[in-house]
Amino acid sequence: MAIIFNAVTNEFHLFNDDISYIIKIHPTGELMHLYYGKHLDHRDSFSHLHPLYEKSYVCYPNQGCRELSFDALRREYPDYGRSDYHEGAFSITHENGSIVTAFVYDSHTIYSGKPPLMERILPATYVDDAAKAKTLVIKLIDNISGIALYLQYSIFSEIPVITRSCYFFNEGKTTVNLTTAMSLSVDFEDKEFELLQLSGAWARENQIINTPLRYGYQSIGSTRGASSHQCNPFIALKRPTCTERSGEIYGFSLVYSGNFKAEVFLNYLNQPRLTMGINPHNFQWILQPGAEFQTPEVVMVYSDTGINTMSQTYHRLFNEHLMAKTMRDAMPPVVVNNWETTYFDFNEEKLLEIAQTAVDVGVETLVLDDGWFENRDDEESGLGDWNIDYAKLPNGLTGLAKKLDIMGMGLGLWIEPESVSPKSTLFQEHPQWVIQSPGRKKSLGRNQYILDFTQPQVIEYIFQKMVKIFDLAPITYLKWDMNRNITEPFSASLAKNQQGEFMHRYILGVYSLLNRLTQKYPKMMIESCAGGGGRFDPGMLFYAPVAWASDNTDAMARVQIQKGTSICYPLRSMGCHVSSVPNHQVGRYCRLQTRMDVATFGAYGFQLDISTFDKAKRQTIQENIERYKGMRDLLNTGNFYRVDTGCENITAWMLVSKNQANVVLGVYECLALANPPRQMIKLEGLRPDYTYMNMETETMHGGDELMYRGISFHDESHYYHNEDMLKNIQQLGAGDFTSKVLFFKAVVEENVPV
């Protein structure tokens, strides 16, 4: 890993064993983008990678330099208005109304390690050891206005990752208005790409969508005040021939939880330009003299060995260099959440009944969901006051926690601190604390409004309320929910020319509260939730290492949701629960084993009343929890593979330990087929020279055999003519929605697993 500056050619070369990123300073001071991709050996000059020549029918911003046309130049951080007709990566309106800004090279710094962002409340990746990363900061200056721009690049030593962000500082004498501030811009040389995105809706988040590049603009984004169910803040450019196992792909993930935009523009020269950052829609930031603005960080990952390698890189990076250090090695507990079991209708006796049966089968934490506070028997009231309902909990949270502790179970708690009910004391006393536009009607979503987290007094009030609650009992697990998006964006605390700052200031307020709580309660694990996966993003993972992947708990729907989420996010971050049937979101019946087999590949939990199950089913649940605990470390440290089954009806994935000795394979078939063809599943990531034992059958398989020949999913002795399957068919009325989880261990000698 190195960052080399060639003072003769004015080139920066960032590289490690996997990747190279090259920038050149043109004699005019403009930054040119020369290369990003697979590792290149360092050379005396790379200028030939971007030859400049005179073009027809273009404008030249620098007189006497006719080969430098911004309309065709691959630029590092482009502006609009000086012959580049793309939308700029930034836009500044000056005091005289001009939108023209010309940033040119001023200086640079190279140092070991990776510093925090200038806006320290913004989440970002980090390193514990300075030898794990190097950082380049390039200072640019607009000589007319005195605005300085700092471009920050960090390259990691052991993984193909570069992070980028930028920082604006007004060193001038006049106030300017920043109306676009993207975190990065990258220009590519050719158009042979497809755009991969993770999009969907509530209850069907993170569906994998591939679209060929076309001329003009293609973009995803959010204007909801959250990263959203509809579009995750991740995109990738992949070659059309790229598969899970081969081909080039460039991934871009924004470490941010608010409004964002990711856009690709394909110009008339077949050169795509990708930009990513805060959504410019209705955004502005007033930069007075001496003021500053920091953009969020983008994580760039390159792979020339397919999509799965990119995913594994993101998983490792987020596990080791993004999640809070206090939670990095702490695996989420096995939980039981009472929501779909009781909704608002519960009391202490019912909770203890659920808990006792759950702890008997190995569950570690009871998460008390919505309805534990006063005036909360439905969704219409109570949010914001956060006073314990002693009618439901006569001994309060303190008494409940003590009784759970005697059982050997921790207590988790649901909160929705950003929202308030119209029927609440808080709203009646402080209606000005609600987000609302003066003189306009307030939209109501899920019978609640959103508190204005741009107001420091609001954050302070909620913080003190949370501290008062958390100090009553040892809350070991916190479910932080947010069930509606922002409407009528306006803050009474901001001046009229600052209202464009509202959305960004709001999410900074959320980060501020999370930061204070995690510092005060460093051992309390937080699970983020936003009506399911509505705010499943790296920004939240920085503070909350678990995210509820979707409100949809149906096993077959979850297969696709979890598969899409795994494109960017590690398995241990996905909240995955076993729920009751018929499923509360889609009405489907899936057998219990399938529901557990799907949830096994994530932060495992239950959302059903185990006390209603007979002894045999409880035993099955206990065995599955023991199975999960045995593979829990793999979820944090192992390599994940999405296996190509060659069949849309069957999905398979697997975990392999770093030493390739322990393997878990999950296979899921949606619809049953009559007389099915023999379906071979080829495993991934094994040692071909190892021998592996199937821990269920105790049969031996060569690693090469498992990878190159595979194993059969449609094995009659295991799947179709056994009593367990026949009972399920009789009970559910169908043989659909089947699954299998298999464990393999490498052996060093006959019948002796590693």
JSON list of C-alpha atoms in Angstrom, two decimals, residues 605-718:
[
{"chain": "A", "resi": 605, "resn": "GLY", "atom": "CA", "xyz": [-34.46, -14.11, 16.63]},
{"chain": "A", "resi": 606, "resn": "PHE", "atom": "CA", "xyz": [-38.08, -15.12, 17.10]},
{"chain": "A", "resi": 607, "resn": "GLN", "atom": "CA", "xyz": [-41.32, -13.21, 16.83]},
{"chain": "A", "resi": 608, "resn": "LEU", "atom": "CA", "xyz": [-43.73, -15.86, 18.02]},
{"chain": "A", "resi": 609, "resn": "ASP", "atom": "CA", "xyz": [-44.96, -17.37, 21.27]},
{"chain": "A", "resi": 610, "resn": "ILE", "atom": "CA", "xyz": [-42.93, -20.54, 21.77]},
{"chain": "A", "resi": 611, "resn": "SER", "atom": "CA", "xyz": [-45.08, -21.42, 24.79]},
{"chain": "A", "resi": 612, "resn": "THR", "atom": "CA", "xyz": [-47.91, -22.41, 22.41]},
{"chain": "A", "resi": 613, "resn": "PHE", "atom": "CA", "xyz": [-45.72, -25.08, 20.74]},
{"chain": "A", "resi": 614, "resn": "ASP", "atom": "CA", "xyz": [-45.78, -28.73, 21.68]},
{"chain": "A", "resi": 615, "resn": "LYS", "atom": "CA", "xyz": [-42.75, -30.49, 23.16]},
{"chain": "A", "resi": 616, "resn": "ALA", "atom": "CA", "xyz": [-41.50, -31.81, 19.81]},
{"chain": "A", "resi": 617, "resn": "LYS", "atom": "CA", "xyz": [-41.49, -28.37, 18.18]},
{"chain": "A", "resi": 618, "resn": "ARG", "atom": "CA", "xyz": [-39.82, -26.81, 21.19]},
{"chain": "A", "resi": 619, "resn": "GLN", "atom": "CA", "xyz": [-37.12, -29.44, 20.92]},
{"chain": "A", "resi": 620, "resn": "THR", "atom": "CA", "xyz": [-36.71, -28.59, 17.24]},
{"chain": "A", "resi": 621, "resn": "ILE", "atom": "CA", "xyz": [-36.37, -24.89, 18.07]},
{"chain": "A", "resi": 622, "resn": "GLN", "atom": "CA", "xyz": [-33.82, -25.63, 20.79]},
{"chain": "A", "resi": 623, "resn": "GLU", "atom": "CA", "xyz": [-31.75, -27.74, 18.40]},
{"chain": "A", "resi": 624, "resn": "ASN", "atom": "CA", "xyz": [-31.83, -24.98, 15.81]},
{"chain": "A", "resi": 625, "resn": "ILE", "atom": "CA", "xyz": [-30.77, -22.34, 18.31]},
{"chain": "A", "resi": 626, "resn": "GLU", "atom": "CA", "xyz": [-27.87, -24.56, 19.39]},
{"chain": "A", "resi": 627, "resn": "ARG", "atom": "CA", "xyz": [-27.00, -24.99, 15.71]},
{"chain": "A", "resi": 628, "resn": "TYR", "atom": "CA", "xyz": [-27.06, -21.23, 15.23]},
{"chain": "A", "resi": 629, "resn": "LYS", "atom": "CA", "xyz": [-24.88, -20.55, 18.26]},
{"chain": "A", "resi": 630, "resn": "GLY", "atom": "CA", "xyz": [-22.37, -23.03, 16.87]},
{"chain": "A", "resi": 631, "resn": "MET", "atom": "CA", "xyz": [-22.08, -21.03, 13.64]},
{"chain": "A", "resi": 632, "resn": "ARG", "atom": "CA", "xyz": [-22.44, -17.54, 15.14]},
{"chain": "A", "resi": 633, "resn": "ASP", "atom": "CA", "xyz": [-18.73, -16.76, 14.90]},
{"chain": "A", "resi": 634, "resn": "LEU", "atom": "CA", "xyz": [-18.84, -17.64, 11.20]},
{"chain": "A", "resi": 635, "resn": "LEU", "atom": "CA", "xyz": [-21.43, -14.91, 10.67]},
{"chain": "A", "resi": 636, "resn": "ASN", "atom": "CA", "xyz": [-18.91, -12.36, 11.89]},
{"chain": "A", "resi": 637, "resn": "THR", "atom": "CA", "xyz": [-15.65, -13.70, 10.48]},
{"chain": "A", "resi": 638, "resn": "GLY", "atom": "CA", "xyz": [-16.49, -16.10, 7.65]},
{"chain": "A", "resi": 639, "resn": "ASN", "atom": "CA", "xyz": [-16.70, -15.49, 3.92]},
{"chain": "A", "resi": 640, "resn": "PHE", "atom": "CA", "xyz": [-20.22, -15.42, 2.46]},
{"chain": "A", "resi": 641, "resn": "TYR", "atom": "CA", "xyz": [-21.03, -16.81, -0.97]},
{"chain": "A", "resi": 642, "resn": "ARG", "atom": "CA", "xyz": [-24.20, -16.51, -3.01]},
{"chain": "A", "resi": 643, "resn": "VAL", "atom": "CA", "xyz": [-24.17, -19.81, -4.89]},
{"chain": "A", "resi": 644, "resn": "ASP", "atom": "CA", "xyz": [-25.22, -19.97, -8.53]},
{"chain": "A", "resi": 645, "resn": "THR", "atom": "CA", "xyz": [-27.81, -22.75, -8.66]},
{"chain": "A", "resi": 646, "resn": "GLY", "atom": "CA", "xyz": [-28.68, -22.25, -12.33]},
{"chain": "A", "resi": 647, "resn": "CYS", "atom": "CA", "xyz": [-32.33, -22.31, -11.30]},
{"chain": "A", "resi": 648, "resn": "GLU", "atom": "CA", "xyz": [-34.58, -19.39, -10.31]},
{"chain": "A", "resi": 649, "resn": "ASN", "atom": "CA", "xyz": [-36.67, -21.72, -8.15]},
{"chain": "A", "resi": 650, "resn": "ILE", "atom": "CA", "xyz": [-33.72, -22.58, -5.90]},
{"chain": "A", "resi": 651, "resn": "THR", "atom": "CA", "xyz": [-31.55, -20.14, -3.95]},
{"chain": "A", "resi": 652, "resn": "ALA", "atom": "CA", "xyz": [-28.37, -21.21, -2.18]},
{"chain": "A", "resi": 653, "resn": "TRP", "atom": "CA", "xyz": [-25.77, -19.44, -0.11]},
{"chain": "A", "resi": 654, "resn": "MET", "atom": "CA", "xyz": [-22.99, -20.46, 2.19]},
{"chain": "A", "resi": 655, "resn": "LEU", "atom": "CA", "xyz": [-20.49, -19.39, 4.84]},
{"chain": "A", "resi": 656, "resn": "VAL", "atom": "CA", "xyz": [-16.89, -20.57, 4.86]},
{"chain": "A", "resi": 657, "resn": "SER", "atom": "CA", "xyz": [-14.44, -19.99, 7.71]},
{"chain": "A", "resi": 658, "resn": "LYS", "atom": "CA", "xyz": [-11.23, -18.09, 7.02]},
{"chain": "A", "resi": 659, "resn": "ASN", "atom": "CA", "xyz": [-9.22, -21.32, 7.31]},
{"chain": "A", "resi": 660, "resn": "GLN", "atom": "CA", "xyz": [-11.71, -23.04, 4.95]},
{"chain": "A", "resi": 661, "resn": "ALA", "atom": "CA", "xyz": [-12.30, -25.80, 7.51]},
{"chain": "A", "resi": 662, "resn": "ASN", "atom": "CA", "xyz": [-15.91, -25.02, 8.49]},
{"chain": "A", "resi": 663, "resn": "VAL", "atom": "CA", "xyz": [-18.72, -24.67, 5.97]},
{"chain": "A", "resi": 664, "resn": "VAL", "atom": "CA", "xyz": [-22.45, -23.96, 6.28]},
{"chain": "A", "resi": 665, "resn": "LEU", "atom": "CA", "xyz": [-24.66, -24.34, 3.21]},
{"chain": "A", "resi": 666, "resn": "GLY", "atom": "CA", "xyz": [-28.25, -23.09, 3.03]},
{"chain": "A", "resi": 667, "resn": "VAL", "atom": "CA", "xyz": [-30.51, -24.17, 0.16]},
{"chain": "A", "resi": 668, "resn": "TYR", "atom": "CA", "xyz": [-34.08, -22.91, -0.38]},
{"chain": "A", "resi": 669, "resn": "GLU", "atom": "CA", "xyz": [-36.62, -24.16, -2.91]},
{"chain": "A", "resi": 670, "resn": "CYS", "atom": "CA", "xyz": [-39.67, -22.00, -3.51]},
{"chain": "A", "resi": 671, "resn": "LEU", "atom": "CA", "xyz": [-42.12, -24.29, -5.35]},
{"chain": "A", "resi": 672, "resn": "ALA", "atom": "CA", "xyz": [-42.25, -28.05, -5.30]},
{"chain": "A", "resi": 673, "resn": "LEU", "atom": "CA", "xyz": [-41.84, -29.82, -8.64]},
{"chain": "A", "resi": 674, "resn": "ALA", "atom": "CA", "xyz": [-43.27, -33.18, -9.63]},
{"chain": "A", "resi": 675, "resn": "ASN", "atom": "CA", "xyz": [-40.50, -35.64, -10.50]},
{"chain": "A", "resi": 676, "resn": "PRO", "atom": "CA", "xyz": [-37.87, -32.86, -10.28]},
{"chain": "A", "resi": 677, "resn": "PRO", "atom": "CA", "xyz": [-34.66, -33.02, -12.27]},
{"chain": "A", "resi": 678, "resn": "ARG", "atom": "CA", "xyz": [-31.54, -33.73, -10.29]},
{"chain": "A", "resi": 679, "resn": "GLN", "atom": "CA", "xyz": [-30.37, -30.33, -9.06]},
{"chain": "A", "resi": 680, "resn": "MET", "atom": "CA", "xyz": [-26.66, -30.12, -8.29]},
{"chain": "A", "resi": 681, "resn": "ILE", "atom": "CA", "xyz": [-25.41, -27.40, -5.93]},
{"chain": "A", "resi": 682, "resn": "LYS", "atom": "CA", "xyz": [-21.73, -26.59, -6.38]},
{"chain": "A", "resi": 683, "resn": "LEU", "atom": "CA", "xyz": [-20.10, -25.25, -3.24]},
{"chain": "A", "resi": 684, "resn": "GLU", "atom": "CA", "xyz": [-17.69, -22.30, -3.23]},
{"chain": "A", "resi": 685, "resn": "GLY", "atom": "CA", "xyz": [-14.53, -21.24, -1.42]},
{"chain": "A", "resi": 686, "resn": "LEU", "atom": "CA", "xyz": [-13.34, -24.66, -0.24]},
{"chain": "A", "resi": 687, "resn": "ARG", "atom": "CA", "xyz": [-9.87, -26.16, -0.32]},
{"chain": "A", "resi": 688, "resn": "PRO", "atom": "CA", "xyz": [-9.89, -28.63, -3.23]},
{"chain": "A", "resi": 689, "resn": "ASP", "atom": "CA", "xyz": [-7.24, -30.74, -1.47]},
{"chain": "A", "resi": 690, "resn": "TYR", "atom": "CA", "xyz": [-9.24, -31.02, 1.78]},
{"chain": "A", "resi": 691, "resn": "THR", "atom": "CA", "xyz": [-11.63, -33.81, 2.68]},
{"chain": "A", "resi": 692, "resn": "TYR", "atom": "CA", "xyz": [-14.90, -32.59, 4.20]},
{"chain": "A", "resi": 693, "resn": "MET", "atom": "CA", "xyz": [-17.36, -34.50, 6.38]},
{"chain": "A", "resi": 694, "resn": "ASN", "atom": "CA", "xyz": [-21.08, -33.89, 5.94]},
{"chain": "A", "resi": 695, "resn": "MET", "atom": "CA", "xyz": [-21.96, -33.57, 9.63]},
{"chain": "A", "resi": 696, "resn": "GLU", "atom": "CA", "xyz": [-25.53, -34.78, 9.04]},
{"chain": "A", "resi": 697, "resn": "THR", "atom": "CA", "xyz": [-24.73, -37.97, 7.14]},
{"chain": "A", "resi": 698, "resn": "GLU", "atom": "CA", "xyz": [-21.07, -38.35, 8.23]},
{"chain": "A", "resi": 699, "resn": "THR", "atom": "CA", "xyz": [-20.19, -39.02, 4.60]},
{"chain": "A", "resi": 700, "resn": "MET", "atom": "CA", "xyz": [-16.83, -37.84, 3.24]},
{"chain": "A", "resi": 701, "resn": "HIS", "atom": "CA", "xyz": [-16.43, -35.56, 0.23]},
{"chain": "A", "resi": 702, "resn": "GLY", "atom": "CA", "xyz": [-13.37, -34.10, -1.42]},
{"chain": "A", "resi": 703, "resn": "GLY", "atom": "CA", "xyz": [-13.29, -30.33, -1.56]},
{"chain": "A", "resi": 704, "resn": "ASP", "atom": "CA", "xyz": [-12.77, -30.59, -5.30]},
{"chain": "A", "resi": 705, "resn": "GLU", "atom": "CA", "xyz": [-15.77, -32.91, -5.57]},
{"chain": "A", "resi": 706, "resn": "LEU", "atom": "CA", "xyz": [-18.03, -30.50, -3.65]},
{"chain": "A", "resi": 707, "resn": "MET", "atom": "CA", "xyz": [-16.96, -27.54, -5.78]},
{"chain": "A", "resi": 708, "resn": "TYR", "atom": "CA", "xyz": [-16.67, -29.06, -9.25]},
{"chain": "A", "resi": 709, "resn": "ARG", "atom": "CA", "xyz": [-19.30, -31.81, -9.14]},
{"chain": "A", "resi": 710, "resn": "GLY", "atom": "CA", "xyz": [-21.51, -30.53, -6.32]},
{"chain": "A", "resi": 711, "resn": "ILE", "atom": "CA", "xyz": [-24.15, -32.23, -4.22]},
{"chain": "A", "resi": 712, "resn": "SER", "atom": "CA", "xyz": [-27.77, -32.95, -5.04]},
{"chain": "A", "resi": 713, "resn": "PHE", "atom": "CA", "xyz": [-30.57, -30.95, -3.49]},
{"chain": "A", "resi": 714, "resn": "HIS", "atom": "CA", "xyz": [-33.28, -33.31, -4.76]},
{"chain": "A", "resi": 715, "resn": "ASP", "atom": "CA", "xyz": [-32.12, -36.32, -2.82]},
{"chain": "A", "resi": 716, "resn": "GLU", "atom": "CA", "xyz": [-35.19, -38.45, -2.21]},
{"chain": "A", "resi": 717, "resn": "SER", "atom": "CA", "xyz": [-33.84, -39.95, 0.98]},
{"chain": "A", "resi": 718, "resn": "HIS", "atom": "CA", "xyz": [-33.56, -36.47, 2.49]}
]
